[in-house]
PDB file of C-alpha atoms and ligand atoms in Angstrom:
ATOM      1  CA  UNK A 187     -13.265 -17.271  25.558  1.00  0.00           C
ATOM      2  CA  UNK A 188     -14.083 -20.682  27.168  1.00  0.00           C
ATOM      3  CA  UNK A 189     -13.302 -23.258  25.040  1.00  0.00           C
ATOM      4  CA  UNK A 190     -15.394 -26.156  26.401  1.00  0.00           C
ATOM      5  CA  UNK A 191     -14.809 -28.884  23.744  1.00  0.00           C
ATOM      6  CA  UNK A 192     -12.263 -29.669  20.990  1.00  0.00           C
ATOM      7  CA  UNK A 193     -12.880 -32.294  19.054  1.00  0.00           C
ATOM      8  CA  UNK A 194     -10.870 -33.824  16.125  1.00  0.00           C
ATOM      9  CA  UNK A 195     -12.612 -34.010  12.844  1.00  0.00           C
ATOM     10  CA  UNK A 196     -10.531 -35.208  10.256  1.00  0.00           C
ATOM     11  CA  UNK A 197      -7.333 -35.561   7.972  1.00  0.00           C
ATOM     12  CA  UNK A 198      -8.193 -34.286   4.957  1.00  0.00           C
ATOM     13  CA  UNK A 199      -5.594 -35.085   1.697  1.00  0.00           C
ATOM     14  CA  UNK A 200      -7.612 -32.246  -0.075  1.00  0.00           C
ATOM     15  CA  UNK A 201      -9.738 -29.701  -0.030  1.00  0.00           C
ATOM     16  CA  UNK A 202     -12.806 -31.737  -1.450  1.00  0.00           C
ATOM     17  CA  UNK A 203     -12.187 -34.185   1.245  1.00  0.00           C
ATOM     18  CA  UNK A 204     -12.516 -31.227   3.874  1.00  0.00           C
ATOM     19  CA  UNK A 205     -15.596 -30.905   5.786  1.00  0.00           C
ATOM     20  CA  UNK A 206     -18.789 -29.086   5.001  1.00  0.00           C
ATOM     21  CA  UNK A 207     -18.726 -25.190   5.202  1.00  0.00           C
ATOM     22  CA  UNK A 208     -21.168 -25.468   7.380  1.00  0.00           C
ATOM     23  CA  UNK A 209     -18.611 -23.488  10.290  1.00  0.00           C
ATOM     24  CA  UNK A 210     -16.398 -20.504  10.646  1.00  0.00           C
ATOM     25  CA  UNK A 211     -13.153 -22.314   9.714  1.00  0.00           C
ATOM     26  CA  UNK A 212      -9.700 -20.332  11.267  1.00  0.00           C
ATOM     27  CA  UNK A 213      -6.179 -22.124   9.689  1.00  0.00           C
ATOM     28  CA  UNK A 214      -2.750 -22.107  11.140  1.00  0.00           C
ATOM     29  CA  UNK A 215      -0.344 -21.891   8.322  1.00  0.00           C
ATOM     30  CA  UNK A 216       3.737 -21.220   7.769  1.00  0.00           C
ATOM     31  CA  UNK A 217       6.711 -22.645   7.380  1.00  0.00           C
ATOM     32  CA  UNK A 218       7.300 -26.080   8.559  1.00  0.00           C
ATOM     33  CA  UNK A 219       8.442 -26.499  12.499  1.00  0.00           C
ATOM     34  CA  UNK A 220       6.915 -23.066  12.985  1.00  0.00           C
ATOM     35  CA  UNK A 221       4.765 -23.971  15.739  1.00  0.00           C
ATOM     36  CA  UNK A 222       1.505 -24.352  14.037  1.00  0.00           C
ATOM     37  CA  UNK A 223       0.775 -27.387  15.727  1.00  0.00           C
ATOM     38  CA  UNK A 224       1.861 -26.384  19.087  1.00  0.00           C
ATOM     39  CA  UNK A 225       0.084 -23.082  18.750  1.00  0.00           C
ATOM     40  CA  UNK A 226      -3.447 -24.771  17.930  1.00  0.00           C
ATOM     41  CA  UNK A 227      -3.161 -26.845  21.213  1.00  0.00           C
ATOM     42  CA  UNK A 228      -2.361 -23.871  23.152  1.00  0.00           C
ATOM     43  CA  UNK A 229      -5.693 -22.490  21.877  1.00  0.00           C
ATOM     44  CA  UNK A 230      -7.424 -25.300  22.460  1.00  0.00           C
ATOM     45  CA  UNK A 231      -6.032 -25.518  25.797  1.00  0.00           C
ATOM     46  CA  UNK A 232      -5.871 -29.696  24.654  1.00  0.00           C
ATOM     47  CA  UNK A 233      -2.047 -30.554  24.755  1.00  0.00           C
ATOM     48  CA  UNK A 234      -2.484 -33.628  22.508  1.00  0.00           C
ATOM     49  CA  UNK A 235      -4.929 -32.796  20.127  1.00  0.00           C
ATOM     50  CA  UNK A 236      -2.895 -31.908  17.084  1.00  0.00           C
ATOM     51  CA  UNK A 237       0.502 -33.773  16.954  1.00  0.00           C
ATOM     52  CA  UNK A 238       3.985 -31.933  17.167  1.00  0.00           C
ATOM     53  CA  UNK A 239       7.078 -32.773  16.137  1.00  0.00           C
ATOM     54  CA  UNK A 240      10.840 -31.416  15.931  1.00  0.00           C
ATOM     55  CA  UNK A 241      10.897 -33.420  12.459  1.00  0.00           C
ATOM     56  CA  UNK A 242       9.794 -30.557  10.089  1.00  0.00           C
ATOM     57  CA  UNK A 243       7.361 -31.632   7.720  1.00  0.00           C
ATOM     58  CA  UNK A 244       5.442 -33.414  10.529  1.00  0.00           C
ATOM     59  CA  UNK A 245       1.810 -32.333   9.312  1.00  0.00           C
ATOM     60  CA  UNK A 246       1.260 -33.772   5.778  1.00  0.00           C
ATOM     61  CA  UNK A 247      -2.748 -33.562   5.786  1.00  0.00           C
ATOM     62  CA  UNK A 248      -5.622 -30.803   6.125  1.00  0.00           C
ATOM     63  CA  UNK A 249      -6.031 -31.807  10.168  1.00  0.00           C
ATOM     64  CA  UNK A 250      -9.404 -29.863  11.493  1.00  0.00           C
ATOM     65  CA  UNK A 251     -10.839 -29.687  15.115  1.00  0.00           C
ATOM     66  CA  UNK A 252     -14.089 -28.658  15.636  1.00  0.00           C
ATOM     67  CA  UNK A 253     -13.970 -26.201  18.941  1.00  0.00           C
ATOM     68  CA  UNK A 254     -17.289 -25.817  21.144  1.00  0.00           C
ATOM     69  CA  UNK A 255     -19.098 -27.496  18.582  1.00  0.00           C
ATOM     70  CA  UNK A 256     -19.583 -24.061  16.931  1.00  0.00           C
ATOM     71  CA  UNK A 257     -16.542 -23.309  14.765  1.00  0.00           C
ATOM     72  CA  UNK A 258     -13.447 -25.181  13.697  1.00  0.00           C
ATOM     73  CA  UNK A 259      -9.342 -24.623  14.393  1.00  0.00           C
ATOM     74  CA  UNK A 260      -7.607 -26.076  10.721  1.00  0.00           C
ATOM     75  CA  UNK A 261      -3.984 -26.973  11.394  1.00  0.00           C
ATOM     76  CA  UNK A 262      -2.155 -26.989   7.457  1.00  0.00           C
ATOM     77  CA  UNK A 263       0.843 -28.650   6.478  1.00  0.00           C
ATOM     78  CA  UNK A 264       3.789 -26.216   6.547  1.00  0.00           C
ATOM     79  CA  UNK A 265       5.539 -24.766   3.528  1.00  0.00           C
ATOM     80  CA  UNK A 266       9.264 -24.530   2.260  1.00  0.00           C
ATOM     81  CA  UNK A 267      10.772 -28.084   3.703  1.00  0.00           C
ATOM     82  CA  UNK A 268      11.791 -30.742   0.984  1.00  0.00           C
ATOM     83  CA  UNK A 269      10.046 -28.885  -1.626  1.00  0.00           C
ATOM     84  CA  UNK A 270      12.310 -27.009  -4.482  1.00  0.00           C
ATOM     85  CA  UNK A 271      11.609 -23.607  -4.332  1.00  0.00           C
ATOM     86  CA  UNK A 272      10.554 -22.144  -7.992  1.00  0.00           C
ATOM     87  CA  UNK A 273      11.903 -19.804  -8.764  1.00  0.00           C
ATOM     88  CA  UNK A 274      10.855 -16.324  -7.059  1.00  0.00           C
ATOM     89  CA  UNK A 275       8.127 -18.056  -5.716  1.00  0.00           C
ATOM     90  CA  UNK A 276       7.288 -19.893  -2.438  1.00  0.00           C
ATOM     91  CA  UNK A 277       6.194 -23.262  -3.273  1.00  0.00           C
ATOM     92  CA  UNK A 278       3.886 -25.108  -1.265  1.00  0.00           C
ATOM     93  CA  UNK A 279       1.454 -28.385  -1.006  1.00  0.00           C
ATOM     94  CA  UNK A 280      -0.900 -27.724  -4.051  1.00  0.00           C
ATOM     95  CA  UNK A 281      -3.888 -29.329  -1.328  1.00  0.00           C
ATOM     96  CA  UNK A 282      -2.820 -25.954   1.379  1.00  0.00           C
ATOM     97  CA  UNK A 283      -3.102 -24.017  -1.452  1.00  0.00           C
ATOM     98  CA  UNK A 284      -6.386 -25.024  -2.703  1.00  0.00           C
ATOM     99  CA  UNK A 285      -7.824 -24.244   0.574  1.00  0.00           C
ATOM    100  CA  UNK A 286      -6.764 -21.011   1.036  1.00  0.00           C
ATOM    101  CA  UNK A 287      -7.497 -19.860  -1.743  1.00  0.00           C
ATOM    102  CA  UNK A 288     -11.153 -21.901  -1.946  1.00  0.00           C
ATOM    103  CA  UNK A 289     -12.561 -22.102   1.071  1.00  0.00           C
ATOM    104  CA  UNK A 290     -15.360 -20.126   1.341  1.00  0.00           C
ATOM    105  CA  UNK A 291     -16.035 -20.731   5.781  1.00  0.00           C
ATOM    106  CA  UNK A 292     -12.186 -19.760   5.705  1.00  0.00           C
ATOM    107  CA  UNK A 293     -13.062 -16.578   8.017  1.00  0.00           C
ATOM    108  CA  UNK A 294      -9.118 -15.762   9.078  1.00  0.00           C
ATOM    109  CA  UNK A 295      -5.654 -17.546   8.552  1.00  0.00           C
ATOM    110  CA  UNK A 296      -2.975 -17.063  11.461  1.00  0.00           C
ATOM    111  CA  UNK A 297       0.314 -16.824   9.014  1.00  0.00           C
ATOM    112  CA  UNK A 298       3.045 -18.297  11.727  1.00  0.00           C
ATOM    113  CA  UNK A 299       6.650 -16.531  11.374  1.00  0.00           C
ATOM    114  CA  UNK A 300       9.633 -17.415  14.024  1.00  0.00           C
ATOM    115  CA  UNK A 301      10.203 -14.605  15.990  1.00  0.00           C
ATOM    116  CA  UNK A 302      13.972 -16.152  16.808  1.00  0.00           C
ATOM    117  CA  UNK A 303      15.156 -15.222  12.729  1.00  0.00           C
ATOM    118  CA  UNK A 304      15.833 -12.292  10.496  1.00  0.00           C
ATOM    119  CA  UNK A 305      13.047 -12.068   7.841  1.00  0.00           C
ATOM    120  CA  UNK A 306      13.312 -15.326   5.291  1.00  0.00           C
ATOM    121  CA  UNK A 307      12.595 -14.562   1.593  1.00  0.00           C
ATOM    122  CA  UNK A 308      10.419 -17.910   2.057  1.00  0.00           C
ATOM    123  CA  UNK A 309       7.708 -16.026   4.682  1.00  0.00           C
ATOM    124  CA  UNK A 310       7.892 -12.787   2.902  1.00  0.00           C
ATOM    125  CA  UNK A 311       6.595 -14.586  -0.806  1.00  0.00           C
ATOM    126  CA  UNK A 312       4.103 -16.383   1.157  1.00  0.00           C
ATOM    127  CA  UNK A 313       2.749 -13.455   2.997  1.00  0.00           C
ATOM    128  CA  UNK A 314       2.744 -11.627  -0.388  1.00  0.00           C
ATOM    129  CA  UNK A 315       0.845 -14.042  -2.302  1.00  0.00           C
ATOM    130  CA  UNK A 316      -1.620 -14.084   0.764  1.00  0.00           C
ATOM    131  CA  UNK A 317      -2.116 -10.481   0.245  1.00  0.00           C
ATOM    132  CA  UNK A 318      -2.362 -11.091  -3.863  1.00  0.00           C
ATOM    133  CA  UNK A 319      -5.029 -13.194  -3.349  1.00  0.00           C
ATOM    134  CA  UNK A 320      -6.985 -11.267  -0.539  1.00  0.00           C
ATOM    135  CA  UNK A 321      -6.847 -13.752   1.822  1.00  0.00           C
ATOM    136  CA  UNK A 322      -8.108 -12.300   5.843  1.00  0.00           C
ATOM    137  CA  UNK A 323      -5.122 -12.808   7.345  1.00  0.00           C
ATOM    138  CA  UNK A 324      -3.381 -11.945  10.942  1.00  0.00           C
ATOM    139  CA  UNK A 325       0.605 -12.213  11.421  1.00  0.00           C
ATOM    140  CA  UNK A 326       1.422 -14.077  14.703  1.00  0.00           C
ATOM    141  CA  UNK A 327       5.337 -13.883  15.611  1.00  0.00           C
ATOM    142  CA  UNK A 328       5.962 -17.372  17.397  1.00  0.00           C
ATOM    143  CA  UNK A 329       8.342 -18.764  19.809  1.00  0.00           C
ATOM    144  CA  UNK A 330       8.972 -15.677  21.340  1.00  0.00           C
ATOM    145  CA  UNK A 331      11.112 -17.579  24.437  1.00  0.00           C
ATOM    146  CA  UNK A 332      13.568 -18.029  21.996  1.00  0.00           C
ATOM    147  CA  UNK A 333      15.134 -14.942  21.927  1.00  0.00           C
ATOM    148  CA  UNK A 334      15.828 -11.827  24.143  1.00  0.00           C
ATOM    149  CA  UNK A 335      12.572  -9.098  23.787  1.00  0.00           C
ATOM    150  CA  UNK A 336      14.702  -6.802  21.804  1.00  0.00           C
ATOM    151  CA  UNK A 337      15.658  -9.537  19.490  1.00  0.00           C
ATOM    152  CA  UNK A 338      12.940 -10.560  18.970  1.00  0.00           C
ATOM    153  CA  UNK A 339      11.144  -6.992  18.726  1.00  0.00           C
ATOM    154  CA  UNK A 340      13.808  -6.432  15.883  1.00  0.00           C
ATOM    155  CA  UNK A 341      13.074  -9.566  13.595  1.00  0.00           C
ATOM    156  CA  UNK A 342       9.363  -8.209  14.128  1.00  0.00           C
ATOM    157  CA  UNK A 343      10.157  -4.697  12.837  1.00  0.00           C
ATOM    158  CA  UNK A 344      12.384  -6.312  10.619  1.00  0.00           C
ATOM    159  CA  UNK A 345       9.974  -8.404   8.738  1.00  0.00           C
ATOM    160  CA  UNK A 346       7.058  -5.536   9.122  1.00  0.00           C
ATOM    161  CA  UNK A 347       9.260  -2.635   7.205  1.00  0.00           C
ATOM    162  CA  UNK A 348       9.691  -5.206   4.405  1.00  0.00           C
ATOM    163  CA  UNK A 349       5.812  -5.856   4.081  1.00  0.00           C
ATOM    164  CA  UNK A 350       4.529  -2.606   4.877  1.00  0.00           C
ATOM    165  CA  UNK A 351       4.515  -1.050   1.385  1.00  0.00           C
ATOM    166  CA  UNK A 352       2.094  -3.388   0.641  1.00  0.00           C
ATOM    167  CA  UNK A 353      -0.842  -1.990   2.615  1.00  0.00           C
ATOM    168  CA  UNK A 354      -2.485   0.698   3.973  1.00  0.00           C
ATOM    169  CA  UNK A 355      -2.686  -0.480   7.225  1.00  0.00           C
ATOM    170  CA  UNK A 356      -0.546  -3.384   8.156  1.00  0.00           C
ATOM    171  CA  UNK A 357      -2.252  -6.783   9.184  1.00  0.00           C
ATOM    172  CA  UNK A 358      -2.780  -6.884  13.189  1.00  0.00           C
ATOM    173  CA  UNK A 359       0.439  -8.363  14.392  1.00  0.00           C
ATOM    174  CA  UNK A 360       0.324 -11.174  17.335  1.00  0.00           C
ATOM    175  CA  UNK A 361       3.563 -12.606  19.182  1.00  0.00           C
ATOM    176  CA  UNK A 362       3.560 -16.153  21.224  1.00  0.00           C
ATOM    177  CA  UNK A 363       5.345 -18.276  22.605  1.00  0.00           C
ATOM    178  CA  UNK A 364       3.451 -22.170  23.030  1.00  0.00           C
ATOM    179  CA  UNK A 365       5.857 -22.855  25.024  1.00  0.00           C
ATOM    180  CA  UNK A 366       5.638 -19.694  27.647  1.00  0.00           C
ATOM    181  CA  UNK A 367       1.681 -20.067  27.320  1.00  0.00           C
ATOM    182  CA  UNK A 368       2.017 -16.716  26.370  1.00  0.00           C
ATOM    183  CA  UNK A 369      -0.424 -15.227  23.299  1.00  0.00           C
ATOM    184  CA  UNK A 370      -3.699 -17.208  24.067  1.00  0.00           C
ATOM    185  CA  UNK A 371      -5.748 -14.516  25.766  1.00  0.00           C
ATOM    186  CA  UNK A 372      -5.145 -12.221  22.425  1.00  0.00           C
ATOM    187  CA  UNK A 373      -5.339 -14.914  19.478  1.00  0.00           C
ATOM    188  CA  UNK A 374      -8.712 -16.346  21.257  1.00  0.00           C
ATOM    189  CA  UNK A 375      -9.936 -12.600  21.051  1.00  0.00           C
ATOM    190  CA  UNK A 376      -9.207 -12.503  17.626  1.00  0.00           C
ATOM    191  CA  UNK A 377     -11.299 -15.054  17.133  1.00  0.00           C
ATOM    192  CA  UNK A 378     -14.221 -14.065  19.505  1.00  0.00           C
ATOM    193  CA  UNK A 379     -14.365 -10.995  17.550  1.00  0.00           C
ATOM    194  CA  UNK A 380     -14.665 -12.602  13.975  1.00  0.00           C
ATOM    195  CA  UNK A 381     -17.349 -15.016  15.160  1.00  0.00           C
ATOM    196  CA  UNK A 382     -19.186 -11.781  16.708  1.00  0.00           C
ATOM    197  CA  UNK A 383     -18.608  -9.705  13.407  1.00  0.00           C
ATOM    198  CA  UNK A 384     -19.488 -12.792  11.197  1.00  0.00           C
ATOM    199  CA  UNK A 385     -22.657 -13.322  13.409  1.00  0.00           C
ATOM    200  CA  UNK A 386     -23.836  -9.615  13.424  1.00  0.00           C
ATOM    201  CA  UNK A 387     -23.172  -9.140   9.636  1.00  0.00           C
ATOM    202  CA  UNK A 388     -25.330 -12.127   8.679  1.00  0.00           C
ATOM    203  CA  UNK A 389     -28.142 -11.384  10.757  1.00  0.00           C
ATOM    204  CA  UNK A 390     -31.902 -11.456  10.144  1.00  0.00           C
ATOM    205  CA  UNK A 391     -32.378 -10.803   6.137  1.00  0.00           C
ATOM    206  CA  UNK A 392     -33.941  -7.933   5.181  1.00  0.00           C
ATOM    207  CA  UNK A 393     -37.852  -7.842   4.319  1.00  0.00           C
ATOM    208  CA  UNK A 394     -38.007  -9.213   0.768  1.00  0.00           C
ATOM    209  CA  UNK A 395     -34.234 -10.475   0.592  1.00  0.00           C
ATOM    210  CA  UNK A 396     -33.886 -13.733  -0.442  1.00  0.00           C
ATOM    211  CA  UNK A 397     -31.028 -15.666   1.241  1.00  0.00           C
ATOM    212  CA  UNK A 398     -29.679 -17.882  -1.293  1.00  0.00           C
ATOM    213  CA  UNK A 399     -29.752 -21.684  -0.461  1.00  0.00           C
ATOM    214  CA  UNK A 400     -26.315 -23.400  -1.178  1.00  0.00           C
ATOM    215  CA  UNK A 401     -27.393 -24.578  -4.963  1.00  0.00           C
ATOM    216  CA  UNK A 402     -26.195 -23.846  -8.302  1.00  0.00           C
ATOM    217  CA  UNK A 403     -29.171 -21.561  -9.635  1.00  0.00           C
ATOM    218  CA  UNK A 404     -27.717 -22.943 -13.085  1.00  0.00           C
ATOM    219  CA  UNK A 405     -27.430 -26.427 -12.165  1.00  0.00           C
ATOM    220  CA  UNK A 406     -29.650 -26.538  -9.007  1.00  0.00           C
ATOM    221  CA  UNK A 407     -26.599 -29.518  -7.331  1.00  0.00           C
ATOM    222  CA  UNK A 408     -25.176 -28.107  -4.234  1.00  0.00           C
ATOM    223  CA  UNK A 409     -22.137 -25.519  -4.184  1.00  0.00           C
ATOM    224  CA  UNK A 410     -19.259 -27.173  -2.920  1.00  0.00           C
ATOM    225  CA  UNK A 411     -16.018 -25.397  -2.615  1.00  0.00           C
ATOM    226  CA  UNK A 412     -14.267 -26.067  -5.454  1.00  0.00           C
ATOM    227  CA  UNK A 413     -17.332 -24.059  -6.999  1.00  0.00           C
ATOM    228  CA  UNK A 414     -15.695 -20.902  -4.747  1.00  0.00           C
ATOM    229  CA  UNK A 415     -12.863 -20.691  -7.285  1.00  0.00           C
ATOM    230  CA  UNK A 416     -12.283 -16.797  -8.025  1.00  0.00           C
ATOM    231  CA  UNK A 417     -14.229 -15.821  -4.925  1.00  0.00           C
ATOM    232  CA  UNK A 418     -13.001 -14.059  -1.572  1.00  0.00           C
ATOM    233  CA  UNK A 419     -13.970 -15.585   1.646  1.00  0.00           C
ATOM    234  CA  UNK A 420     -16.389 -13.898   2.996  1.00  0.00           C
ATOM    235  CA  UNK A 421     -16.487 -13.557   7.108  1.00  0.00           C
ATOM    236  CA  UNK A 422     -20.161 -12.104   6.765  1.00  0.00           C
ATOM    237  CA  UNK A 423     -21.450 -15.591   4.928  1.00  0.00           C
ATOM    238  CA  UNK A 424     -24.401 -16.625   6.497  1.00  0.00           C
ATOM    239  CA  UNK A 425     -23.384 -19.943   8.423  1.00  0.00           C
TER     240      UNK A 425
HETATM  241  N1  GTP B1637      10.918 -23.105  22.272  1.00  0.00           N
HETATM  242  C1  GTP B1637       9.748 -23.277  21.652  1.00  0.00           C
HETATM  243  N2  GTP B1637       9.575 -24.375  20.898  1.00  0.00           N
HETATM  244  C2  GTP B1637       8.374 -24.513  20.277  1.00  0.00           C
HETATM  245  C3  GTP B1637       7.328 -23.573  20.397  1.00  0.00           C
HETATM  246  N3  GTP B1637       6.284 -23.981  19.651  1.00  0.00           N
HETATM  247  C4  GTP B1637       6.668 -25.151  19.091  1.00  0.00           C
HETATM  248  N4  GTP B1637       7.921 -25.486  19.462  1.00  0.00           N
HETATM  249  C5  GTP B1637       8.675 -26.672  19.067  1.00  0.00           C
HETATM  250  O1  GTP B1637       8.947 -26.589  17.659  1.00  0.00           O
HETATM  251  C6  GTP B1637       8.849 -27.886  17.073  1.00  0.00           C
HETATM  252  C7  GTP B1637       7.802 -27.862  15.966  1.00  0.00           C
HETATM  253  O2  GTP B1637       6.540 -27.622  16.539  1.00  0.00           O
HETATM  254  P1  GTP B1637       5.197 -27.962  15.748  1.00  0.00           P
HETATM  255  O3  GTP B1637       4.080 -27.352  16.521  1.00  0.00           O
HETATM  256  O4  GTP B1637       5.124 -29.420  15.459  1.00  0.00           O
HETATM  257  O5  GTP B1637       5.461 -27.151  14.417  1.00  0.00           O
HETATM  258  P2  GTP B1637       4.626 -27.171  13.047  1.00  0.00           P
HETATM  259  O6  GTP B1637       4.676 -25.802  12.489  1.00  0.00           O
HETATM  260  O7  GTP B1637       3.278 -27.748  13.278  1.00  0.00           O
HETATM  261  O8  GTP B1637       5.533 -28.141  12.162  1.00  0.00           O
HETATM  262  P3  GTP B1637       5.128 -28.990  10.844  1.00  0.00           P
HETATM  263  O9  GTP B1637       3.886 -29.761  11.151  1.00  0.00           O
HETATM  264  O10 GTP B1637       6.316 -29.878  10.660  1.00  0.00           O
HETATM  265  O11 GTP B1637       4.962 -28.001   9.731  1.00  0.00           O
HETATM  266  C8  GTP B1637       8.503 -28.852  18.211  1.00  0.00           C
HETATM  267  O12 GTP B1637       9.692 -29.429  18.677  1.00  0.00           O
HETATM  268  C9  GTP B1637       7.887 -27.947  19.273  1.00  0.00           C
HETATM  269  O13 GTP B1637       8.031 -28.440  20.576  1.00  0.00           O
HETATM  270  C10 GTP B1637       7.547 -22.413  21.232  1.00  0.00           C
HETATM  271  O14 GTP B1637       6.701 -21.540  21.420  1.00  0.00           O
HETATM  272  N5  GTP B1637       8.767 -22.339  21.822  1.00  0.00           N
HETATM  273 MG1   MG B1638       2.387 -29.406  12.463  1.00  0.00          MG
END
């Protein structure tokens, strides 16, 4: 895919703050000093356009690029630095969390796990409570020049045995390294294919079928996304 602009939007603090849901929306989330960052610039093919930093914890707000003018990269703040894990459960900015589980233009989240470590009770809560809550998701393995291809290849199997009980088919499984420039090609197809299966599955409406404007039928004000609470996103929305 051709990526011919990529455009910063905004910092968001929350989700209300985000912008409309007017375009396919695809987040980079995990744990802080993952590569998120790194990863979306890759994608972009724009070095600079979302900051990185060895200082974990780098990305504090929602930060969202709008790519060929047409649908929008979401970099999140990571989880599990300088934040006291509750107990059992992976605690996380309360503002990622909103828009995860809220967003209704939220068509896929790439869940970012280092390749280079053994499977980290932090990632595996995370990627559960994705699951919990139903949330499209793909697993990309990052920083795959860390480690030899066997190592690597083990922390993936690793982390996939522990998971796998969970599902009846595993989530596709990516690996990249931003630094290699290796990854793009498939993660950009990933994306090509959502906007294509999005696009398809909204098409023309039926004779008779009434596509519903974004208002309240109770309280004819416009649906914003906290209004999404309890619903899935939904890749065949209409944009
Ligand atoms: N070796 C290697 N280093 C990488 C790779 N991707 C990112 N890094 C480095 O890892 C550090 C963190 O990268 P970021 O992209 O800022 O990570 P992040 O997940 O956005 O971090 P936070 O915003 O703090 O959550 C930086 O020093 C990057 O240069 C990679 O593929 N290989
Ligand atoms: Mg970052």
């Amino acid at each position: 895919m051709n990526i011919s602009s990529a455009i910063f939007d905004r910092s968001a603090p929350d989700l209300d703050s985000c912008p409309d849901e007017s375009l396919p929306e695809f987040a980079f989330i995990g744990r802080s000093n993952v590569g998120k960052s790194s990863l979306l610039n890759m994608l972009a093919g724009r070095g600079g356009l979302a900051r990185v930093s060895p200082t974990p914890g780098f990305t504090k707000l929602i930060n969202v690029f709008t790519i060929n003018k047409a649908w929008r990269l979401v970099d999140l703040p990571g989880y599990g630095f300088a934040q006291v894990a509750r107990k059992d459960k992976a605690k996380f900015n309360h503002a990622v969390l909103d828009y995860l589980q809220h967003r209704a233009n939220l068509c896929c989240v790439f869940a970012l796990i280092d390749s280079g470590l053994p499977p980290q009770k932090i990632d595996i809560e995370f990627i559960e409570w994705l699951t919990s809550n139903s949330i499209p998701f793909v697993l990309v393995f990052t920083k795959t020049d860390t480690g030899t291809p066997a190592k690597v290849q083990q922390n993936i199997q690793a982390f996939t045995d522990l998971i796998s009980g969970w599902f009846e088919k595993l989530p596709t499984i990516f690996s990249c390294s931003s630094k290699a420039k290796s990854g793009r090609t498939e993660l950009l197809r990933v994306i090509k294919e959502t906007l294509a299966e999005a696009e398809v599955e909204s098409g023309e409406p039926a004779e008779g079928e009434v596509i519903s404007p974004e208002v309240s039928p109770s309280t004819g004000r416009k649906v914003s996304a906290r209004d999404n609470r309890g619903r899935r996103p939904n890749p065949a929305r209409p944009w």
